[in-house]
Coordinates of C-alpha atoms and ligand atoms in Angstrom, one line a residue:
M1 CA 23.3 -9.5 -32.9
V2 CA 21.3 -10.5 -29.9
D3 CA 17.8 -12.0 -30.4
S4 CA 15.4 -9.1 -30.8
T5 CA 12.6 -11.0 -29.0
T6 CA 14.5 -11.9 -25.8
F7 CA 13.0 -9.1 -23.7
A8 CA 9.5 -10.4 -24.7
E9 CA 10.6 -13.8 -23.4
I10 CA 11.7 -12.2 -20.1
L11 CA 8.2 -10.8 -19.7
K12 CA 6.5 -14.2 -20.0
P13 CA 5.3 -15.7 -16.7
E14 CA 7.0 -19.0 -17.5
N15 CA 10.4 -17.3 -17.4
R16 CA 9.8 -15.5 -14.1
A17 CA 11.7 -18.1 -12.0
A18 CA 14.9 -18.0 -14.0
P19 CA 15.4 -14.9 -16.1
N20 CA 19.1 -14.5 -15.7
E21 CA 20.2 -16.7 -18.6
L22 CA 18.0 -14.5 -20.8
W23 CA 19.4 -11.3 -19.3
A24 CA 22.9 -12.6 -20.0
Q25 CA 22.0 -13.2 -23.7
L26 CA 20.7 -9.6 -23.9
R27 CA 23.8 -8.3 -22.2
E28 CA 26.0 -9.5 -25.1
E29 CA 24.9 -6.1 -26.5
P30 CA 24.7 -3.7 -23.6
V31 CA 22.1 -1.6 -25.4
S32 CA 19.9 -3.5 -27.8
R33 CA 16.8 -2.7 -29.8
Q34 CA 13.9 -5.2 -29.5
D35 CA 11.2 -6.1 -32.0
D36 CA 8.6 -4.1 -30.1
G37 CA 10.7 -0.9 -30.6
T38 CA 11.9 -0.9 -27.0
W39 CA 15.5 -0.4 -26.2
V40 CA 16.9 -2.6 -23.4
V41 CA 20.0 -1.5 -21.5
T42 CA 21.8 -4.3 -19.7
G43 CA 25.4 -3.3 -19.3
Y44 CA 26.4 -1.9 -15.9
N45 CA 28.2 1.2 -17.2
E46 CA 25.4 1.9 -19.6
V47 CA 22.6 1.6 -17.0
R48 CA 24.5 3.8 -14.6
A49 CA 25.2 6.4 -17.3
L50 CA 21.6 6.6 -18.5
A51 CA 20.1 6.6 -15.0
A52 CA 22.1 9.9 -14.4
D53 CA 21.6 11.3 -17.9
P54 CA 19.4 14.5 -18.1
R55 CA 18.4 13.4 -21.6
I56 CA 16.4 10.5 -20.1
S57 CA 12.9 11.2 -18.7
A58 CA 11.0 9.2 -16.1
D59 CA 7.8 11.0 -17.2
F60 CA 5.6 8.6 -19.1
R61 CA 4.0 11.6 -21.0
T62 CA 7.3 12.4 -22.8
G63 CA 6.7 12.3 -26.6
M64 CA 2.9 12.1 -26.3
S65 CA 0.9 13.9 -28.9
A66 CA -1.5 16.7 -27.8
E67 CA -4.4 14.2 -28.1
E68 CA -2.7 11.6 -26.0
L69 CA -1.8 14.2 -23.4
A70 CA -5.5 15.3 -23.3
A71 CA -6.5 11.6 -22.8
V72 CA -4.3 11.1 -19.8
G73 CA -5.4 14.5 -18.4
A74 CA -1.9 15.7 -17.8
P75 CA -0.4 19.1 -18.4
G76 CA 2.4 19.8 -20.9
E77 CA 6.0 18.6 -20.7
G78 CA 8.2 19.2 -17.6
G79 CA 5.3 19.9 -15.3
S80 CA 4.2 18.1 -12.2
V81 CA 2.3 14.8 -12.2
G82 CA 0.4 15.6 -9.1
G83 CA 3.4 15.4 -6.9
N84 CA 4.3 11.8 -8.0
F85 CA 8.0 12.3 -8.2
V86 CA 8.7 8.7 -9.3
V87 CA 7.5 9.7 -12.7
E88 CA 8.6 13.3 -12.7
D89 CA 11.7 15.0 -14.1
P90 CA 13.6 18.0 -12.7
P91 CA 12.8 20.5 -11.6
A92 CA 9.4 19.2 -10.4
H93 CA 11.0 15.9 -9.3
D94 CA 13.6 17.4 -7.1
R95 CA 11.2 19.9 -5.5
D96 CA 8.4 17.3 -4.8
R97 CA 10.9 14.6 -3.6
A98 CA 12.5 17.0 -1.2
K99 CA 9.1 18.0 0.2
A100 CA 8.2 14.4 0.8
M101 CA 11.7 13.3 2.0
K102 CA 11.8 15.8 4.8
H103 CA 9.1 13.9 6.6
F104 CA 11.1 10.6 6.3
G105 CA 14.7 11.3 7.0
P106 CA 17.6 13.6 7.6
P107 CA 18.1 16.5 8.0
H108 CA 14.5 17.2 9.2
R109 CA 13.8 13.8 10.9
P110 CA 17.2 12.4 11.4
G111 CA 16.4 9.6 13.8
F112 CA 13.1 8.5 12.3
V113 CA 14.1 5.3 10.4
A114 CA 16.5 4.2 13.3
S115 CA 13.6 4.7 15.8
L116 CA 11.7 1.9 14.0
E117 CA 14.2 -0.8 14.9
G118 CA 12.5 -2.0 18.0
A119 CA 9.1 -2.3 16.4
I120 CA 10.6 -4.0 13.3
Q121 CA 12.3 -6.6 15.6
R122 CA 9.1 -7.2 17.5
Y123 CA 7.1 -7.7 14.3
V124 CA 9.7 -10.2 13.0
D125 CA 9.6 -12.1 16.3
T126 CA 5.8 -12.1 16.5
S127 CA 5.5 -13.6 13.0
L128 CA 7.9 -16.4 14.0
D129 CA 6.2 -17.0 17.4
R130 CA 2.9 -17.6 15.6
L131 CA 4.5 -20.5 13.7
R132 CA 5.6 -22.4 16.7
G133 CA 4.2 -25.9 16.8
Q134 CA 4.0 -26.1 13.0
E135 CA 6.3 -28.0 10.6
Q136 CA 6.1 -25.8 7.6
M137 CA 5.5 -22.2 6.6
D138 CA 4.8 -20.2 3.5
V139 CA 7.6 -17.7 3.9
V140 CA 5.8 -15.1 1.8
A141 CA 2.4 -15.1 3.5
D142 CA 3.7 -16.0 7.0
F143 CA 6.9 -13.9 7.2
S144 CA 8.0 -11.6 4.3
Y145 CA 4.7 -10.0 3.5
P146 CA 3.4 -8.9 7.0
L147 CA 6.6 -7.1 8.0
P148 CA 7.1 -4.4 5.4
V149 CA 3.4 -3.9 5.1
R150 CA 3.0 -3.4 8.8
V151 CA 6.1 -1.1 8.9
I152 CA 4.9 1.1 6.1
C153 CA 1.5 1.4 7.7
D154 CA 3.2 2.5 10.9
V155 CA 5.4 5.0 9.0
L156 CA 2.4 6.5 7.3
G157 CA 0.0 6.2 10.2
V158 CA -2.4 3.8 8.5
P159 CA -4.3 1.7 11.2
P160 CA -3.2 -2.0 10.7
E161 CA -6.8 -3.2 10.5
D162 CA -7.2 -1.2 7.3
E163 CA -4.3 -2.9 5.6
P164 CA -6.0 -5.8 3.8
Q165 CA -7.7 -3.4 1.4
F166 CA -4.3 -2.0 0.4
S167 CA -2.9 -5.3 -0.8
L168 CA -5.6 -5.5 -3.5
W169 CA -5.1 -1.8 -4.4
T170 CA -1.3 -1.9 -4.6
T171 CA -1.3 -5.1 -6.7
A172 CA -3.7 -3.6 -9.2
I173 CA -1.8 -0.3 -9.4
S174 CA 1.6 -1.9 -9.7
L175 CA 0.6 -4.5 -12.2
Q176 CA -0.4 -1.7 -14.6
A177 CA 3.2 -0.6 -14.5
S178 CA 4.3 -3.9 -16.2
P179 CA 5.2 -3.3 -19.9
D180 CA 3.2 -6.3 -21.0
L181 CA 0.0 -5.1 -19.3
R182 CA 0.3 -1.3 -19.9
D183 CA -2.2 -1.4 -22.9
D184 CA -4.4 -4.1 -21.4
P185 CA -7.8 -2.4 -20.9
V186 CA -8.9 -4.7 -18.0
A187 CA -5.6 -4.1 -16.1
S188 CA -5.9 -0.3 -16.8
Q189 CA -9.4 -0.1 -15.6
Q190 CA -8.6 -2.1 -12.4
A191 CA -5.7 0.2 -11.7
D192 CA -7.8 3.3 -12.2
V193 CA -10.5 2.0 -9.8
A194 CA -7.8 1.0 -7.3
S195 CA -6.1 4.4 -7.5
Q196 CA -9.4 6.2 -6.9
Q197 CA -10.3 3.9 -3.9
A198 CA -6.8 4.3 -2.4
A199 CA -7.0 8.1 -2.9
A200 CA -10.4 8.3 -1.3
Y201 CA -9.2 6.3 1.7
M202 CA -6.1 8.5 2.1
Y203 CA -8.2 11.7 1.9
G204 CA -10.2 10.4 4.8
L205 CA -7.1 9.5 6.8
I206 CA -5.6 13.0 6.2
Q207 CA -8.8 14.6 7.6
R208 CA -8.5 12.3 10.7
R209 CA -4.9 13.1 11.2
K210 CA -5.5 16.9 11.0
V211 CA -7.6 16.6 14.2
D212 CA -5.9 13.5 15.8
P213 CA -2.2 13.5 14.9
G214 CA 0.3 10.7 15.7
N215 CA 4.0 10.2 15.2
D216 CA 3.8 9.3 11.6
M217 CA 4.5 10.8 8.1
I218 CA 1.0 11.8 7.3
S219 CA 0.5 13.6 10.6
D220 CA 3.9 15.3 10.0
M221 CA 2.9 16.3 6.5
V222 CA -0.6 17.7 7.5
S223 CA 0.8 19.7 10.5
D224 CA 3.6 21.2 8.4
T225 CA 3.1 25.0 8.3
S226 CA 6.3 25.9 6.4
E227 CA 6.3 27.3 2.9
D228 CA 7.2 24.1 1.2
R229 CA 4.4 22.1 2.8
L230 CA 2.6 19.6 0.6
T231 CA -1.0 20.1 -0.6
D232 CA -3.6 17.4 0.4
Q233 CA -3.4 16.1 -3.2
Q234 CA 0.4 15.7 -2.9
I235 CA 0.1 14.0 0.5
I236 CA -2.3 11.5 -1.1
S237 CA 0.0 10.9 -4.0
N238 CA 3.1 10.4 -1.7
A239 CA 1.2 8.1 0.6
I240 CA 0.2 5.9 -2.3
I241 CA 3.7 5.8 -3.6
L242 CA 5.1 4.7 -0.2
L243 CA 2.4 2.1 0.3
I244 CA 3.2 0.5 -3.1
A245 CA 6.9 0.7 -2.3
G246 CA 6.3 -0.9 1.0
H247 CA 4.0 -3.7 -0.4
E248 CA 5.9 -4.7 -3.5
T249 CA 9.7 -4.5 -2.9
T250 CA 10.9 -5.4 0.6
V251 CA 8.6 -8.4 0.6
N252 CA 10.3 -9.7 -2.5
A253 CA 13.8 -8.9 -1.1
V254 CA 13.1 -11.0 2.0
S255 CA 11.5 -13.9 0.2
S256 CA 14.2 -14.0 -2.5
G257 CA 16.8 -13.8 0.3
I258 CA 15.5 -16.8 2.1
L259 CA 15.3 -18.7 -1.2
L260 CA 18.9 -17.8 -1.9
L261 CA 20.0 -18.8 1.6
L262 CA 18.3 -22.2 1.4
R263 CA 19.9 -22.8 -2.0
N264 CA 23.3 -22.0 -0.6
P265 CA 23.4 -23.9 2.7
E266 CA 27.1 -23.2 3.3
T267 CA 26.5 -19.5 3.1
A268 CA 23.5 -19.8 5.4
E269 CA 25.7 -21.7 7.9
L270 CA 28.4 -19.0 7.7
L271 CA 25.8 -16.3 8.5
R272 CA 24.4 -18.3 11.4
E273 CA 27.9 -18.4 12.9
R274 CA 28.8 -14.8 11.9
P275 CA 25.5 -12.8 11.9
E276 CA 27.6 -9.6 11.6
L277 CA 28.0 -10.5 7.9
M278 CA 24.3 -10.1 7.3
P279 CA 24.5 -6.5 6.0
G280 CA 26.9 -7.7 3.3
A281 CA 24.7 -10.7 2.6
F282 CA 21.7 -8.5 2.2
E283 CA 23.5 -6.4 -0.4
E284 CA 24.4 -9.6 -2.3
I285 CA 20.7 -10.7 -2.2
L286 CA 19.7 -7.3 -3.6
R287 CA 22.4 -7.6 -6.3
L288 CA 21.5 -11.1 -7.4
E289 CA 17.7 -11.0 -7.0
P290 CA 16.7 -7.3 -7.4
P291 CA 13.0 -6.8 -6.4
V292 CA 12.9 -4.1 -9.1
Q293 CA 14.3 -5.9 -12.1
F294 CA 13.9 -3.0 -14.6
R295 CA 12.3 0.4 -15.0
D296 CA 11.2 2.2 -18.1
R297 CA 12.3 5.7 -19.3
R298 CA 11.9 7.8 -22.4
T299 CA 14.7 9.6 -24.3
L300 CA 14.3 13.4 -24.7
S301 CA 16.8 13.5 -27.6
D302 CA 18.9 11.1 -29.7
I303 CA 21.5 9.4 -27.4
D304 CA 24.7 7.8 -28.7
I305 CA 25.8 5.0 -26.4
A306 CA 27.7 1.7 -26.7
G307 CA 28.0 2.2 -30.5
V308 CA 24.3 2.7 -31.2
T309 CA 22.0 5.7 -31.3
I310 CA 18.8 5.5 -29.3
P311 CA 16.4 7.9 -31.1
R312 CA 14.4 10.6 -29.4
F313 CA 11.2 9.6 -27.7
A314 CA 12.1 5.9 -27.6
T315 CA 11.2 3.8 -24.6
V316 CA 14.2 2.5 -22.8
Q317 CA 14.2 -0.2 -20.2
L318 CA 17.0 0.1 -17.7
S319 CA 17.7 -3.4 -16.4
Y320 CA 19.1 -3.3 -12.9
A321 CA 18.9 -7.2 -12.9
A322 CA 21.2 -7.5 -15.9
A323 CA 23.6 -4.7 -14.8
N324 CA 24.1 -6.3 -11.4
R325 CA 25.5 -9.5 -13.0
D326 CA 27.7 -7.8 -15.6
P327 CA 31.0 -9.7 -15.6
N328 CA 32.8 -6.5 -16.7
R329 CA 31.8 -5.0 -13.4
F330 CA 31.6 -7.8 -10.8
A331 CA 34.1 -10.6 -10.5
D332 CA 32.4 -14.0 -10.6
P333 CA 29.0 -12.2 -10.8
D334 CA 26.7 -15.2 -10.2
R335 CA 28.4 -16.1 -6.9
F336 CA 26.6 -15.3 -3.7
D337 CA 29.4 -13.8 -1.6
P338 CA 28.4 -12.0 1.6
E339 CA 32.0 -10.8 2.0
R340 CA 32.2 -9.2 -1.5
E341 CA 34.0 -5.9 -1.4
D342 CA 32.9 -3.1 -3.6
N343 CA 29.3 -4.1 -4.1
Q344 CA 27.9 -1.1 -5.9
H345 CA 24.8 -2.8 -7.3
L346 CA 22.0 -0.8 -8.9
S347 CA 19.0 -2.4 -7.1
F348 CA 18.1 0.9 -5.5
N349 CA 19.0 2.7 -8.7
T350 CA 21.4 5.6 -8.6
G351 CA 21.2 9.4 -9.3
L352 CA 18.1 11.5 -8.8
H353 CA 15.6 8.6 -8.6
Y354 CA 17.7 6.7 -6.0
C355 CA 15.4 4.8 -3.7
F356 CA 14.0 7.0 -1.0
G357 CA 13.3 4.0 1.3
A358 CA 16.7 2.3 1.0
P359 CA 17.7 2.8 4.7
L360 CA 14.4 1.4 5.9
A361 CA 14.5 -1.5 3.4
R362 CA 18.0 -2.4 4.6
L363 CA 17.0 -2.2 8.3
E364 CA 14.0 -4.5 7.7
G365 CA 15.9 -6.9 5.5
I366 CA 18.8 -7.4 7.8
L367 CA 16.7 -7.8 11.0
A368 CA 14.3 -10.2 9.2
L369 CA 16.9 -12.5 7.6
R370 CA 19.2 -12.5 10.7
T371 CA 16.3 -13.5 13.0
W372 CA 14.9 -16.0 10.6
L373 CA 18.2 -17.9 10.3
R374 CA 18.7 -17.8 14.0
R375 CA 15.2 -19.0 15.0
V376 CA 14.1 -21.4 12.3
Q377 CA 15.7 -24.8 12.9
N378 CA 16.8 -27.0 10.0
P379 CA 14.8 -25.2 7.3
R380 CA 14.5 -26.9 3.9
L381 CA 12.8 -25.9 0.6
L382 CA 9.7 -27.9 -0.2
V383 CA 9.2 -26.5 -3.7
D384 CA 12.0 -25.3 -5.9
P385 CA 11.6 -23.2 -7.9
P386 CA 8.7 -21.6 -6.2
P387 CA 5.8 -20.0 -8.1
Y388 CA 6.3 -16.3 -8.8
R389 CA 4.1 -13.2 -8.7
R390 CA 2.8 -12.0 -12.0
S391 CA 4.9 -8.8 -12.5
P392 CA 8.1 -9.2 -14.4
A393 CA 9.4 -5.8 -13.2
L394 CA 8.6 -6.2 -9.5
R395 CA 9.7 -9.8 -9.2
G396 CA 9.5 -12.2 -6.3
P397 CA 8.0 -15.5 -5.2
S398 CA 4.2 -15.6 -4.6
E399 CA 4.6 -18.6 -2.3
L400 CA 7.7 -20.2 -0.7
L401 CA 7.1 -23.4 1.2
V402 CA 9.7 -24.3 3.7
G403 CA 9.7 -27.2 6.1
F404 CA 11.5 -27.0 9.5
D405 CA 12.0 -28.8 12.8
E406 CA 11.1 -26.1 15.2
I407 CA 11.1 -22.3 15.9
L408 CA 13.4 -21.3 18.8
Ligands
HEM501 C1 14.4 -3.9 -0.8 C2 13.4 -3.0 -1.0 C3 13.4 -1.9 -2.0 C4 14.0 -1.9 -3.3 C5 14.8 -3.0 -3.9 C6 13.7 -0.6 -3.9 C7 14.1 -0.2 -5.1 C8 13.9 1.0 -5.7 C9 14.3 1.4 -7.0 C10 15.1 0.5 -8.0 C11 13.9 2.7 -7.2 C12 14.2 3.5 -8.5 C13 13.0 3.3 -9.4 C14 13.3 3.9 -10.8 O1 14.4 3.7 -11.3 O2 12.4 4.5 -11.4 C15 13.2 3.1 -6.1 C16 12.6 4.3 -5.9 C17 11.9 4.6 -4.8 N1 11.7 3.9 -3.7 FE1 12.4 2.1 -3.3 N2 12.9 0.1 -3.0 C18 12.8 -0.6 -1.9 C19 12.1 -0.2 -0.7 C20 11.5 1.0 -0.6 C21 10.7 1.4 0.6 C22 10.6 0.6 1.9 C23 10.3 2.6 0.4 C24 9.4 3.5 1.2 C25 9.7 3.8 2.4 C26 10.7 3.0 -1.0 C27 10.4 4.2 -1.6 C28 10.8 4.6 -2.8 C29 10.5 5.8 -3.5 C30 9.6 6.9 -2.9 C31 11.1 5.9 -4.7 C32 11.1 7.0 -5.8 C33 12.3 7.8 -5.7 C34 12.3 8.9 -6.8 O3 11.8 8.7 -7.9 O4 13.0 9.9 -6.6 N3 11.4 2.0 -1.5 N4 13.2 2.1 -5.1

């Protein structure tokens, strides 16, 4: 039997820097019931199977009583949560996701992500140019954070000067998604206020883009006259999802990537000599240090899996972090190997909730890490392990101090 309090340990801030030993303990039973009634899924095959299982719901309202549903102000099972497809099930999920996705990628806007490459490279270089003459940087504040945030603002058409407000809003909204804070009244209230403020801001931006359109997603959404166009409410909801995704994930991927490279100097040297290996290295970084460590789901019926029965309406945590280091799936799973073949990690999930922004995240991560390694001379970690951000689910360093000789 695995310890039924290990997941609670993983949630504690003091274990944020090194959760993998705890995940390994949980993985001894690929599906385990924890003291708090949560089921945690840690085996690769089991996470993959459940992520694609129609008996699993992403809708947090699943199993709620009529009173609870009334309290969250949501309609009955299976309906739409205001176009927020991250927490919807089919058919609403597929319909709302398709309506949003058409403004982001193929087939409607095939070249959109690729067209951002020049701007991304410029933002990366500008961040490093600013550090010339210094001897140390905080990788998070000086490098990883500004890039995805600036890019997602460009993607949406948010003026860069408005961005500082969003970092407060997105932190408040995403912290509320942490299992340990879900019932915390202060966190809930802060998340509600932040959601209202973000929605009010987006409403104003939508009105501006209706009269003054640009080459961005919000302009594209508001000028859509087709039958499957989004309502203003859905555009607001999508814009907030994308802002959170842009603020909370790629930042952590780049920071954790630099940390991993500095802890593995031979691999960093190999990548300096052979920058063409960076796409494979970025996949390894995602596998080893997933920015989204786990996500919760609900069961719609009893599910038999790995010798146990998860009952109906149970909360299930799918751990991408544990699955990615499952020795039954990956040879030598803790090794950082940019040349690993067959790296089907689950850091972008799989199935119907597969990450919408994966192509953009990959483009940003590869350009950022390649440029950082090339331009930052003789980098060394000043604090190891670094301090981490609060969230156990969206995990990454809050500060990463690195000393260096010069910036080329
Ligand atoms: C390295 C960076 C990123 C990582 C690791 C990541 C990871 C993930 C994961 C694991 C999911 C599935 C969540 C679940 O299982 O419930 C997801 C969904 C999603 N991601 Fe990302 N993401 C990243 C960057 C981005 C970016 C840059 C965007 C926006 C452009 C984005 C937009 C989304 C959206 C909209 C969904 C919801 C998809 C759905 O529910 O159908 N992500 N992402």
